[in-house]
Short mmCIF file of C-alpha atoms and ligand atoms in Angstrom, two decimals:
data_model
loop_
_atom_site.label_atom_id
_atom_site.label_comp_id
_atom_site.label_asym_id
_atom_site.label_seq_id
_atom_site.Cartn_x
_atom_site.Cartn_y
_atom_site.Cartn_z
CA MET A 1 25.79 -16.48 1.99
CA SER A 2 25.55 -12.89 3.25
CA ALA A 3 24.36 -12.05 6.73
CA VAL A 4 22.66 -8.66 7.01
CA LYS A 5 20.85 -6.63 9.63
CA ILE A 6 17.19 -6.02 8.86
CA SER A 7 15.23 -3.57 10.97
CA ILE A 8 11.44 -3.95 10.91
CA ILE A 9 9.73 -0.78 12.14
CA GLY A 10 6.14 -1.43 13.25
CA ALA A 11 6.99 -5.12 13.64
CA GLY A 12 3.92 -5.70 15.83
CA SER A 13 1.92 -6.15 12.65
CA ALA A 14 2.14 -9.90 13.29
CA ILE A 15 1.02 -11.47 10.04
CA PHE A 16 3.25 -9.22 8.00
CA SER A 17 6.28 -9.74 10.27
CA LEU A 18 5.89 -13.51 10.35
CA ARG A 19 5.57 -13.66 6.59
CA LEU A 20 8.90 -11.85 6.33
CA VAL A 21 10.49 -14.03 8.99
CA GLY A 22 9.23 -17.17 7.21
CA ASP A 23 10.66 -15.97 3.87
CA LEU A 24 13.98 -15.13 5.53
CA CYS A 25 14.20 -18.58 7.10
CA LYS A 26 13.72 -20.12 3.65
CA THR A 27 16.32 -17.91 1.93
CA LYS A 28 19.72 -19.60 2.33
CA GLY A 29 21.59 -16.58 1.00
CA LEU A 30 20.51 -14.49 3.98
CA SER A 31 21.33 -17.11 6.60
CA GLY A 32 23.04 -15.72 9.70
CA SER A 33 21.12 -12.43 9.44
CA LEU A 34 19.91 -10.40 12.40
CA VAL A 35 16.33 -9.15 12.46
CA SER A 36 15.68 -6.20 14.74
CA LEU A 37 11.97 -6.06 15.56
CA MET A 38 10.86 -2.58 16.60
CA ASP A 39 7.44 -1.43 17.78
CA ILE A 40 6.13 0.98 20.41
CA ASP A 41 3.51 -1.53 21.56
CA GLU A 42 5.41 -3.84 23.88
CA LYS A 43 2.70 -6.47 24.10
CA ARG A 44 2.57 -6.90 20.32
CA LEU A 45 6.35 -6.71 20.08
CA ASN A 46 6.90 -9.43 22.67
CA ALA A 47 4.38 -11.72 20.98
CA VAL A 48 5.95 -11.29 17.54
CA HIS A 49 9.46 -11.76 18.95
CA GLU A 50 8.42 -14.98 20.65
CA LEU A 51 6.72 -16.31 17.50
CA ALA A 52 9.60 -15.31 15.22
CA LYS A 53 12.18 -17.10 17.40
CA ARG A 54 10.04 -20.22 17.66
CA TYR A 55 9.25 -20.32 13.96
CA ALA A 56 12.92 -19.94 12.97
CA ALA A 57 13.88 -22.70 15.44
CA GLU A 58 11.19 -25.02 14.01
CA LEU A 59 12.51 -24.43 10.50
CA GLY A 60 16.09 -24.92 11.68
CA ALA A 61 17.07 -21.51 10.29
CA ASP A 62 20.07 -19.51 11.40
CA ILE A 63 18.37 -16.14 11.92
CA LYS A 64 18.86 -14.08 15.06
CA PHE A 65 16.25 -11.76 16.52
CA GLU A 66 16.34 -8.75 18.79
CA LYS A 67 13.45 -6.59 19.94
CA THR A 68 13.32 -2.96 20.92
CA THR A 69 10.89 -0.09 21.41
CA ASN A 70 13.65 2.33 20.43
CA MET A 71 13.62 3.19 16.73
CA LYS A 72 17.16 4.57 16.70
CA ARG A 73 18.57 1.45 18.34
CA SER A 74 16.90 -0.70 15.76
CA LEU A 75 18.25 1.37 12.86
CA GLU A 76 21.88 1.32 14.02
CA ASP A 77 24.04 -0.28 11.31
CA ALA A 78 21.03 -1.79 9.53
CA ASP A 79 21.45 -2.88 5.92
CA PHE A 80 17.71 -2.88 5.27
CA VAL A 81 14.87 -1.11 7.03
CA ILE A 82 11.27 -2.14 6.44
CA ASN A 83 8.73 0.42 7.62
CA THR A 84 5.28 -1.02 8.22
CA ALA A 85 4.21 1.18 11.15
CA LEU A 86 0.79 2.78 11.25
CA VAL A 87 1.10 5.70 13.65
CA GLY A 88 -2.04 5.95 15.76
CA GLY A 89 -3.35 2.68 14.37
CA HIS A 90 -6.72 1.98 12.83
CA GLU A 91 -8.54 3.46 15.83
CA GLN A 92 -7.29 6.97 15.16
CA GLN A 93 -8.10 6.64 11.49
CA GLU A 94 -11.66 5.65 12.45
CA ALA A 95 -11.92 8.67 14.77
CA ILE A 96 -10.91 10.95 11.89
CA ARG A 97 -13.37 9.22 9.57
CA ARG A 98 -16.21 9.70 12.08
CA VAL A 99 -15.60 13.47 12.18
CA GLY A 100 -15.62 13.56 8.38
CA GLU A 101 -18.90 11.67 8.21
CA LYS A 102 -20.46 13.96 10.80
CA HIS A 103 -19.73 16.86 8.44
CA GLY A 104 -21.20 15.15 5.38
CA TYR A 105 -18.12 13.40 3.97
CA TYR A 106 -19.13 9.79 3.38
CA ARG A 107 -16.18 7.50 4.35
CA GLY A 108 -14.23 10.52 5.62
CA ILE A 109 -12.30 13.34 4.00
CA ASP A 110 -9.32 11.13 3.10
CA SER A 111 -11.49 9.11 0.71
CA GLN A 112 -10.72 11.01 -2.43
CA GLU A 113 -11.11 10.51 -6.13
CA PHE A 114 -8.53 7.89 -7.28
CA ASN A 115 -7.78 7.02 -3.64
CA MET A 116 -10.63 5.39 -1.75
CA VAL A 117 -8.51 2.88 0.20
CA SER A 118 -9.73 3.18 3.77
CA ASP A 119 -6.35 3.13 5.54
CA TYR A 120 -4.53 5.18 2.92
CA TYR A 121 -4.85 8.69 4.35
CA THR A 122 -3.37 11.63 2.48
CA LEU A 123 -4.99 14.78 3.92
CA THR A 124 -4.97 14.09 7.65
CA ASN A 125 -1.88 11.90 7.88
CA TYR A 126 0.56 14.46 9.30
CA ASN A 127 1.68 12.06 12.08
CA GLN A 128 2.31 9.21 9.66
CA LEU A 129 4.23 11.27 7.06
CA LYS A 130 6.24 12.92 9.84
CA TYR A 131 7.19 9.47 11.11
CA PHE A 132 8.23 8.38 7.61
CA LEU A 133 10.65 11.34 7.52
CA ASP A 134 11.84 10.65 11.10
CA VAL A 135 12.75 7.09 10.13
CA ALA A 136 14.54 8.20 6.95
CA ARG A 137 16.39 11.09 8.68
CA ASN A 138 17.54 8.82 11.48
CA MET A 139 18.71 6.37 8.84
CA GLU A 140 20.85 9.15 7.32
CA LYS A 141 22.70 9.29 10.65
CA LEU A 142 22.66 5.66 11.77
CA CYS A 143 22.72 3.57 8.61
CA PRO A 144 23.17 5.95 5.64
CA ASN A 145 23.81 3.19 3.12
CA ALA A 146 20.81 1.07 4.07
CA TRP A 147 17.82 0.56 1.82
CA LEU A 148 14.43 1.66 3.10
CA LEU A 149 11.64 -0.69 2.05
CA GLN A 150 8.46 1.30 2.54
CA ALA A 151 5.41 -0.90 3.14
CA ALA A 152 3.27 1.41 5.29
CA ASN A 153 0.81 3.62 3.47
CA PRO A 154 0.55 6.07 1.86
CA VAL A 155 3.28 4.48 -0.30
CA PHE A 156 2.96 6.90 -3.26
CA GLU A 157 3.06 10.10 -1.17
CA GLY A 158 5.53 8.64 1.35
CA THR A 159 8.16 7.32 -1.04
CA THR A 160 7.97 10.49 -3.15
CA LEU A 161 8.42 12.62 -0.02
CA ILE A 162 11.35 10.59 1.33
CA SER A 163 13.14 10.44 -2.00
CA ARG A 164 12.77 14.22 -2.44
CA GLN A 165 13.78 15.21 1.09
CA THR A 166 16.45 12.72 2.16
CA ASN A 167 19.45 10.89 0.72
CA ILE A 168 18.09 7.50 1.64
CA LYS A 169 17.55 4.85 -1.03
CA VAL A 170 13.83 4.21 -0.72
CA VAL A 171 11.71 1.63 -2.53
CA GLY A 172 7.97 1.22 -2.03
CA PHE A 173 6.39 -2.24 -1.83
CA CYS A 174 2.81 -3.30 -2.34
CA HIS A 175 1.22 -6.59 -3.30
CA GLY A 176 -1.46 -5.02 -5.50
CA HIS A 177 0.16 -6.15 -8.74
CA TYR A 178 -0.70 -9.76 -7.87
CA GLY A 179 -4.06 -8.78 -9.35
CA VAL A 180 -2.45 -9.89 -12.64
CA ASN A 181 -2.39 -13.47 -11.28
CA ARG A 182 -6.08 -13.17 -10.47
CA ILE A 183 -6.91 -11.95 -13.98
CA ALA A 184 -4.93 -14.77 -15.64
CA GLU A 185 -6.38 -17.40 -13.31
CA THR A 186 -9.96 -16.19 -13.87
CA ILE A 187 -9.73 -16.23 -17.65
CA GLY A 188 -7.81 -19.53 -17.64
CA LEU A 189 -4.35 -18.49 -18.84
CA PRO A 190 -1.19 -19.92 -17.20
CA LEU A 191 0.54 -16.84 -15.77
CA GLU A 192 4.04 -18.21 -16.35
CA GLU A 193 3.32 -18.18 -20.10
CA VAL A 194 1.90 -14.68 -20.10
CA ASP A 195 4.12 -11.72 -20.98
CA TRP A 196 2.75 -8.87 -18.83
CA GLN A 197 3.60 -5.44 -17.57
CA VAL A 198 1.87 -3.06 -15.21
CA ALA A 199 2.65 0.62 -14.80
CA GLY A 200 1.40 3.72 -12.98
CA PHE A 201 1.56 4.85 -9.36
CA ASN A 202 1.04 2.81 -6.21
CA HIS A 203 -2.62 1.67 -6.06
CA ASN A 204 -2.99 3.17 -9.55
CA ILE A 205 -1.51 0.61 -11.95
CA TRP A 206 -2.75 -0.63 -15.30
CA LEU A 207 -2.19 -3.80 -17.30
CA THR A 208 -0.26 -2.10 -20.10
CA ARG A 209 1.07 -5.34 -21.65
CA PHE A 210 -0.79 -8.66 -21.75
CA ILE A 211 0.49 -11.14 -24.34
CA TYR A 212 -0.07 -14.89 -24.55
CA LYS A 213 1.82 -17.06 -27.05
CA GLY A 214 2.97 -13.98 -28.92
CA LYS A 215 -0.54 -12.53 -29.29
CA ASP A 216 -2.55 -9.85 -27.53
CA ALA A 217 -4.34 -11.63 -24.65
CA TYR A 218 -6.95 -8.92 -24.05
CA PRO A 219 -9.49 -10.76 -26.29
CA HIS A 220 -9.41 -13.56 -23.64
CA ILE A 221 -10.56 -11.00 -21.07
CA ASP A 222 -13.22 -9.73 -23.48
CA ARG A 223 -14.55 -13.26 -23.93
CA TRP A 224 -14.71 -13.81 -20.18
CA ILE A 225 -16.62 -10.54 -19.80
CA GLU A 226 -19.02 -11.59 -22.54
CA ASP A 227 -19.61 -15.13 -21.25
CA LYS A 228 -18.97 -15.16 -17.52
CA ALA A 229 -18.98 -11.69 -15.99
CA LYS A 230 -22.69 -11.89 -15.18
CA GLU A 231 -22.08 -14.86 -12.86
CA TRP A 232 -19.33 -13.06 -10.94
CA LYS A 233 -19.77 -12.79 -7.15
CA PRO A 234 -17.14 -11.67 -4.64
CA THR A 235 -15.85 -14.23 -2.14
CA THR A 236 -14.55 -11.51 0.23
CA PRO A 237 -14.79 -7.70 0.22
CA PHE A 238 -11.30 -7.60 -1.33
CA ASP A 239 -12.26 -9.88 -4.21
CA ASP A 240 -12.78 -7.10 -6.75
CA GLN A 241 -10.28 -7.72 -9.54
CA MET A 242 -13.02 -8.95 -11.93
CA SER A 243 -15.83 -6.84 -10.46
CA PRO A 244 -18.21 -4.68 -12.51
CA ALA A 245 -16.15 -1.67 -11.36
CA ALA A 246 -12.98 -3.15 -12.90
CA ILE A 247 -14.80 -3.96 -16.14
CA ASP A 248 -16.32 -0.50 -16.30
CA MET A 249 -12.91 1.12 -15.75
CA TYR A 250 -11.46 -1.13 -18.49
CA ARG A 251 -14.19 -0.01 -20.89
CA PHE A 252 -13.47 3.67 -20.24
CA TYR A 253 -9.67 3.62 -19.94
CA GLY A 254 -8.99 0.89 -22.51
CA LYS A 255 -6.73 -1.17 -20.20
CA PHE A 256 -7.49 -3.26 -17.15
CA PRO A 257 -6.94 -1.69 -13.70
CA VAL A 258 -4.83 -3.99 -11.50
CA GLY A 259 -5.06 -4.69 -7.76
CA ASP A 260 -6.01 -1.77 -5.52
CA THR A 261 -6.52 0.40 -8.61
CA VAL A 262 -9.97 -1.19 -8.84
CA ARG A 263 -10.79 0.33 -5.42
CA ASN A 264 -9.52 3.68 -6.66
CA GLY A 265 -11.82 4.75 -9.44
CA SER A 266 -13.73 8.01 -9.53
CA TRP A 267 -16.78 8.86 -7.39
CA LYS A 268 -18.90 7.04 -9.96
CA TYR A 269 -18.30 3.82 -7.99
CA HIS A 270 -18.35 5.27 -4.49
CA TYR A 271 -21.18 7.77 -3.92
CA ASP A 272 -22.85 5.63 -1.25
CA LEU A 273 -23.27 2.04 -0.08
CA GLU A 274 -25.86 1.21 -2.77
CA THR A 275 -23.54 2.48 -5.48
CA LYS A 276 -20.62 0.52 -4.04
CA LYS A 277 -22.73 -2.65 -3.94
CA LYS A 278 -23.66 -2.22 -7.58
CA TRP A 279 -20.02 -1.97 -8.67
CA PHE A 280 -18.24 -4.22 -6.12
CA GLY A 281 -20.95 -6.78 -5.41
CA GLU A 282 -23.18 -7.82 -2.53
CA PRO A 283 -23.16 -8.00 0.43
CA TRP A 284 -20.14 -5.80 1.17
CA GLY A 285 -19.93 -3.24 -1.61
CA GLY A 286 -16.15 -3.78 -1.72
CA ALA A 287 -13.45 -3.41 0.91
CA ASP A 288 -13.91 0.34 1.39
CA SER A 289 -17.60 0.53 2.19
CA GLU A 290 -18.67 0.76 5.83
CA VAL A 291 -19.64 -2.94 5.62
CA GLY A 292 -16.48 -4.18 3.87
CA TRP A 293 -14.17 -2.18 6.11
CA ALA A 294 -15.92 -3.42 9.27
CA TRP A 295 -15.32 -6.97 7.96
CA TYR A 296 -11.61 -6.17 7.50
CA GLN A 297 -11.24 -4.57 10.94
CA GLU A 298 -12.78 -7.68 12.47
CA GLU A 299 -10.32 -9.89 10.57
CA LEU A 300 -7.41 -7.77 11.83
CA GLN A 301 -8.65 -8.06 15.41
CA LYS A 302 -8.99 -11.82 15.07
CA ALA A 303 -5.44 -12.00 13.70
CA THR A 304 -4.08 -9.96 16.62
CA LYS A 305 -5.91 -12.15 19.12
CA LYS A 306 -4.57 -15.24 17.42
CA THR A 307 -1.02 -13.87 17.59
CA PHE A 308 -1.30 -13.44 21.33
CA SER A 309 -2.75 -16.90 21.87
CA LEU A 310 -0.11 -18.58 19.64
CA ALA A 311 2.62 -16.72 21.49
CA ALA A 312 1.23 -17.81 24.85
CA ASP A 313 0.82 -21.49 23.92
CA LYS A 314 4.32 -22.83 23.33
CA SER A 315 3.01 -26.28 22.41
CA VAL A 316 1.60 -25.06 19.06
CA ARG A 317 3.70 -25.93 16.02
CA LEU A 318 3.87 -22.70 14.01
CA SER A 319 4.81 -24.47 10.80
CA LYS A 320 1.23 -25.73 10.79
CA GLU A 321 -0.09 -22.18 10.87
CA PHE A 322 2.48 -20.75 8.45
CA PRO A 323 3.32 -23.33 5.75
CA PRO A 324 7.11 -23.89 5.73
CA ASN A 325 7.49 -24.95 2.10
CA LYS A 326 5.95 -21.89 0.48
CA MET A 327 7.19 -18.30 0.15
CA SER A 328 4.67 -15.76 1.42
CA GLY A 329 4.27 -13.84 -1.81
CA GLU A 330 5.65 -10.64 -0.22
CA GLN A 331 8.52 -9.28 -2.31
CA HIS A 332 10.79 -7.84 0.41
CA VAL A 333 13.04 -10.83 1.12
CA GLY A 334 13.46 -11.74 -2.56
CA PHE A 335 14.40 -8.12 -3.23
CA MET A 336 17.09 -8.17 -0.51
CA ASP A 337 18.42 -11.52 -1.73
CA ALA A 338 18.66 -10.17 -5.29
CA LEU A 339 20.60 -7.08 -4.20
CA ILE A 340 22.90 -8.84 -1.78
CA ASN A 341 23.50 -12.20 -3.42
CA ASP A 342 22.92 -11.31 -7.07
CA ASN A 343 19.98 -13.69 -7.08
CA ARG A 344 18.36 -11.84 -9.97
CA GLY A 345 14.62 -11.38 -9.76
CA ARG A 346 11.70 -9.50 -11.29
CA PHE A 347 9.64 -7.34 -8.95
CA VAL A 348 7.07 -4.59 -9.16
CA ASP A 349 8.49 -1.70 -7.16
CA ASN A 350 7.87 1.95 -6.41
CA ILE A 351 10.91 3.99 -7.46
CA PRO A 352 11.57 7.57 -8.62
CA ASN A 353 10.77 8.05 -12.30
CA GLU A 354 14.45 8.73 -13.09
CA GLY A 355 15.23 8.35 -16.77
CA GLU A 356 11.53 8.87 -17.57
CA ILE A 357 10.47 5.28 -17.07
CA ILE A 358 6.97 6.67 -17.61
CA PRO A 359 7.27 9.55 -20.07
CA GLY A 360 5.29 12.64 -19.08
CA ILE A 361 5.78 12.14 -15.35
CA PRO A 362 8.50 14.24 -13.61
CA GLU A 363 11.61 12.35 -12.54
CA ASP A 364 11.06 13.15 -8.85
CA VAL A 365 7.68 11.42 -8.72
CA VAL A 366 7.68 7.78 -7.64
CA VAL A 367 6.16 5.32 -10.11
CA GLU A 368 5.18 1.67 -9.72
CA VAL A 369 6.74 -0.43 -12.47
CA PRO A 370 8.29 -3.85 -13.12
CA VAL A 371 12.02 -3.94 -12.41
CA ILE A 372 14.87 -6.43 -12.53
CA VAL A 373 16.98 -6.41 -9.38
CA ASP A 374 20.52 -7.76 -9.06
CA LYS A 375 23.76 -6.87 -7.27
CA LYS A 376 24.19 -3.81 -9.48
CA GLY A 377 20.84 -2.37 -8.37
CA ILE A 378 17.34 -1.81 -9.69
CA HIS A 379 16.82 -1.84 -13.44
CA PRO A 380 13.36 -0.67 -14.53
CA GLU A 381 11.86 -2.29 -17.61
CA LYS A 382 10.98 -0.17 -20.61
CA ILE A 383 7.23 0.27 -20.48
CA ASP A 384 6.16 -1.04 -23.86
CA PRO A 385 3.54 -0.36 -25.07
CA PRO A 386 3.43 2.98 -23.27
CA ILE A 387 0.61 4.14 -21.01
CA SER A 388 -2.23 5.53 -23.12
CA GLU A 389 -3.17 9.21 -23.26
CA ARG A 390 -6.59 8.39 -21.81
CA ILE A 391 -5.05 6.87 -18.68
CA MET A 392 -2.49 9.67 -18.40
CA LYS A 393 -4.94 12.54 -18.78
CA MET A 394 -8.00 11.18 -17.02
CA TYR A 395 -6.34 9.19 -14.24
CA LEU A 396 -2.61 9.45 -13.56
CA LEU A 397 -2.19 13.21 -13.95
CA PRO A 398 -5.14 14.11 -11.67
CA ARG A 399 -3.96 11.47 -9.17
CA ARG A 400 -0.46 12.94 -9.25
CA LEU A 401 -1.83 16.43 -8.60
CA ARG A 402 -3.62 15.16 -5.48
CA MET A 403 -0.31 13.70 -4.27
CA GLU A 404 1.43 17.04 -4.87
CA TRP A 405 -1.32 18.96 -3.04
CA ALA A 406 -1.16 16.60 -0.07
CA LEU A 407 2.64 16.91 0.14
CA ASP A 408 2.49 20.72 -0.26
CA ALA A 409 0.00 20.88 2.62
CA PHE A 410 2.21 18.63 4.76
CA ILE A 411 5.41 20.55 3.98
CA THR A 412 4.14 24.11 4.18
CA GLY A 413 1.57 23.68 6.96
CA ASP A 414 -0.74 25.90 4.92
CA LYS A 415 -4.23 24.94 6.01
CA ARG A 416 -5.69 26.65 2.96
CA ILE A 417 -4.35 23.82 0.79
CA LEU A 418 -6.45 21.33 2.77
CA HIS A 419 -9.41 23.69 2.38
CA GLU A 420 -8.92 24.00 -1.36
CA MET A 421 -8.64 20.23 -1.75
CA LEU A 422 -12.01 19.90 -0.06
CA VAL A 423 -13.52 22.75 -2.08
CA ARG A 424 -12.75 20.54 -5.10
CA ASP A 425 -14.55 17.58 -3.46
CA PRO A 426 -18.04 16.75 -4.83
CA ARG A 427 -19.33 16.15 -1.28
CA THR A 428 -18.69 19.76 -0.28
CA ARG A 429 -21.72 22.05 -0.13
CA SER A 430 -20.23 25.17 1.48
CA PHE A 431 -16.95 26.65 2.62
CA GLU A 432 -18.26 26.67 6.20
CA GLN A 433 -18.50 22.87 5.97
CA VAL A 434 -14.86 22.74 4.83
CA GLU A 435 -13.56 24.94 7.65
CA ALA A 436 -15.61 23.11 10.26
CA VAL A 437 -14.45 19.61 9.30
CA VAL A 438 -10.77 20.59 9.11
CA ASP A 439 -10.91 22.44 12.44
CA GLU A 440 -12.61 19.55 14.21
CA ILE A 441 -10.08 17.04 12.87
CA LEU A 442 -7.21 19.30 13.94
CA SER A 443 -8.75 19.50 17.42
CA LEU A 444 -8.63 15.73 17.99
CA PRO A 445 -6.27 15.11 20.92
CA PHE A 446 -3.80 13.01 18.92
CA ASN A 447 -3.54 15.77 16.27
CA ARG A 448 -2.07 18.40 18.59
CA GLU A 449 1.20 18.59 16.68
CA MET A 450 -0.63 18.66 13.37
CA LYS A 451 -2.78 21.53 14.66
CA GLU A 452 0.31 23.50 15.66
CA HIS A 453 1.87 22.80 12.27
CA TYR A 454 -1.22 24.07 10.45
CA GLY A 455 -1.75 26.95 12.87
CA GLY A 456 0.85 29.21 11.28
CA LYS A 457 -1.15 30.24 8.26
CA LYS A 458 -4.87 30.83 8.16
P1 NAD B 501 -1.52 -2.22 12.54
O1 NAD B 501 -1.99 -1.04 13.32
O2 NAD B 501 -2.15 -3.55 12.77
O3 NAD B 501 0.04 -2.44 12.76
C1 NAD B 501 0.94 -1.40 12.68
C2 NAD B 501 1.98 -1.50 13.79
O4 NAD B 501 2.65 -0.24 13.85
C3 NAD B 501 1.39 -1.75 15.21
O5 NAD B 501 2.00 -2.87 15.79
C4 NAD B 501 1.72 -0.48 15.97
O6 NAD B 501 1.98 -0.70 17.34
C5 NAD B 501 2.94 0.00 15.23
N1 NAD B 501 3.24 1.40 15.45
C6 NAD B 501 2.39 2.44 15.62
N2 NAD B 501 3.09 3.58 15.84
C7 NAD B 501 4.41 3.25 15.83
C8 NAD B 501 5.62 3.97 15.97
N3 NAD B 501 5.61 5.29 16.21
N4 NAD B 501 6.78 3.29 15.88
C9 NAD B 501 6.81 1.96 15.67
N5 NAD B 501 5.69 1.22 15.50
C10 NAD B 501 4.52 1.85 15.59
O7 NAD B 501 -1.63 -1.80 11.00
P2 NAD B 501 -1.62 -2.76 9.70
O8 NAD B 501 -3.03 -3.04 9.34
O9 NAD B 501 -0.66 -3.85 9.87
O10 NAD B 501 -1.07 -1.73 8.62
C11 NAD B 501 0.21 -1.17 8.72
C12 NAD B 501 0.51 -0.32 7.50
O11 NAD B 501 0.73 -1.15 6.36
C13 NAD B 501 -0.64 0.62 7.11
O12 NAD B 501 -0.10 1.84 6.67
C14 NAD B 501 -1.30 -0.11 5.96
O13 NAD B 501 -2.01 0.77 5.12
C15 NAD B 501 -0.11 -0.72 5.30
N6 NAD B 501 -0.33 -1.86 4.40
C16 NAD B 501 0.46 -1.94 3.32
C17 NAD B 501 0.33 -3.01 2.46
C18 NAD B 501 1.25 -3.07 1.26
O14 NAD B 501 1.19 -4.03 0.49
N7 NAD B 501 2.14 -2.10 1.07
C19 NAD B 501 -0.61 -3.99 2.70
C20 NAD B 501 -1.41 -3.91 3.85
C21 NAD B 501 -1.25 -2.83 4.70
#
């Protein structure tokens, strides 16, 4: 049993925090640990703190909690830091999107080829990336040996930035790879008997290995496409793993896209709502259409409301709301348990491509790959068979370039990089349009610091 201190930054994200708390309570090896909940929104923080304490007490777990609005206090002597904060929240992202749409950029300027996820901003996310670095730089002073588990987006850009600019051990987490479960379940294969690998970047991963009983299992997918794909209908906007978009990407790239990768194809699937409906199904047109995203925002608001009402009503048994006998499916707690207690596990993590885990990608770019974690550290699997040339040339390399451009813009403050990214955007009709949209976004009140940063060079 090893007690540790875990700091959760942005802990007011209730569902996420309670999932972690639940997993911690069920992990004997981490008994006695202290969880430091940190958020700038006191109302959310108080509610999550109250629920976390009550839930742990109901489960009879020996986990202590503290709450603070002070990031540095939370980081002091932490062993693990989980960053899930969204600076400015969804409201500010919507404000930025509205300006983009006003200037002719459907779904906003951050919706870019190979990255259409509606809360994964890369061009206008100065405040968020700055906060990522603030957390990591404060960790260098206050808990230099701690691990940073990066959950907030953009995971690909953020983990690459932190690993390049600080000495902190950073690992990115995402649950997108669970798309493999969905594929296996849909085509009727028991996942535990399937030998699978995924590889790529965060939100850009591909099913590179798929073997059942010693044989290639892709023909099972082909049969499902042949016999059943026509009957497919989404149950929610996020139910896209077996959508026409995924099948079309599979046909072009030769391997199945997994998880959020399906949301991140080229413009072919995203020109407008009608196009999105064709590829991601009716009535939403996928999670990232105006209809699908409105559905998601409503769900988030309902969840926040529910958090407040559960926190206020002490008579509610939380173990009814959050099943006590099941792990949440998030990887964070299992990862910590593996590192601390040598409870070996397989995870899909975002780590620097050191040792060329994916050949052809520089070692200082973060890749998302299966890894084995134990007390000695993180051991990436050999990606076998390797990623195909088609995926490398048509998908991963252009996606990587967009990451590099976004980080160059953020680091140098050279507005012309943002301009040039938009010049390369199929929605752009003139350079005046480009200048106007960037200037108006920089003039939003919450972007004052970003405007100053980008003011140096014209
Ligand atoms: P949210 O706005 O509901 O919650 C984020 C929390 O961050 C809020 O409680 C907010 O008060 C807090 N926050 C804002 N600024 C802060 C600051 N300066 N310091 C501390 N806390 C601060 O957002 P959400 O929908 O929960 O999403 C959070 C992040 O997680 C987003 O970046 C989202 O894209 C990402 N996400 C990641 C995954 C994954 O698997 N990696 C899955 C879902 C969402």
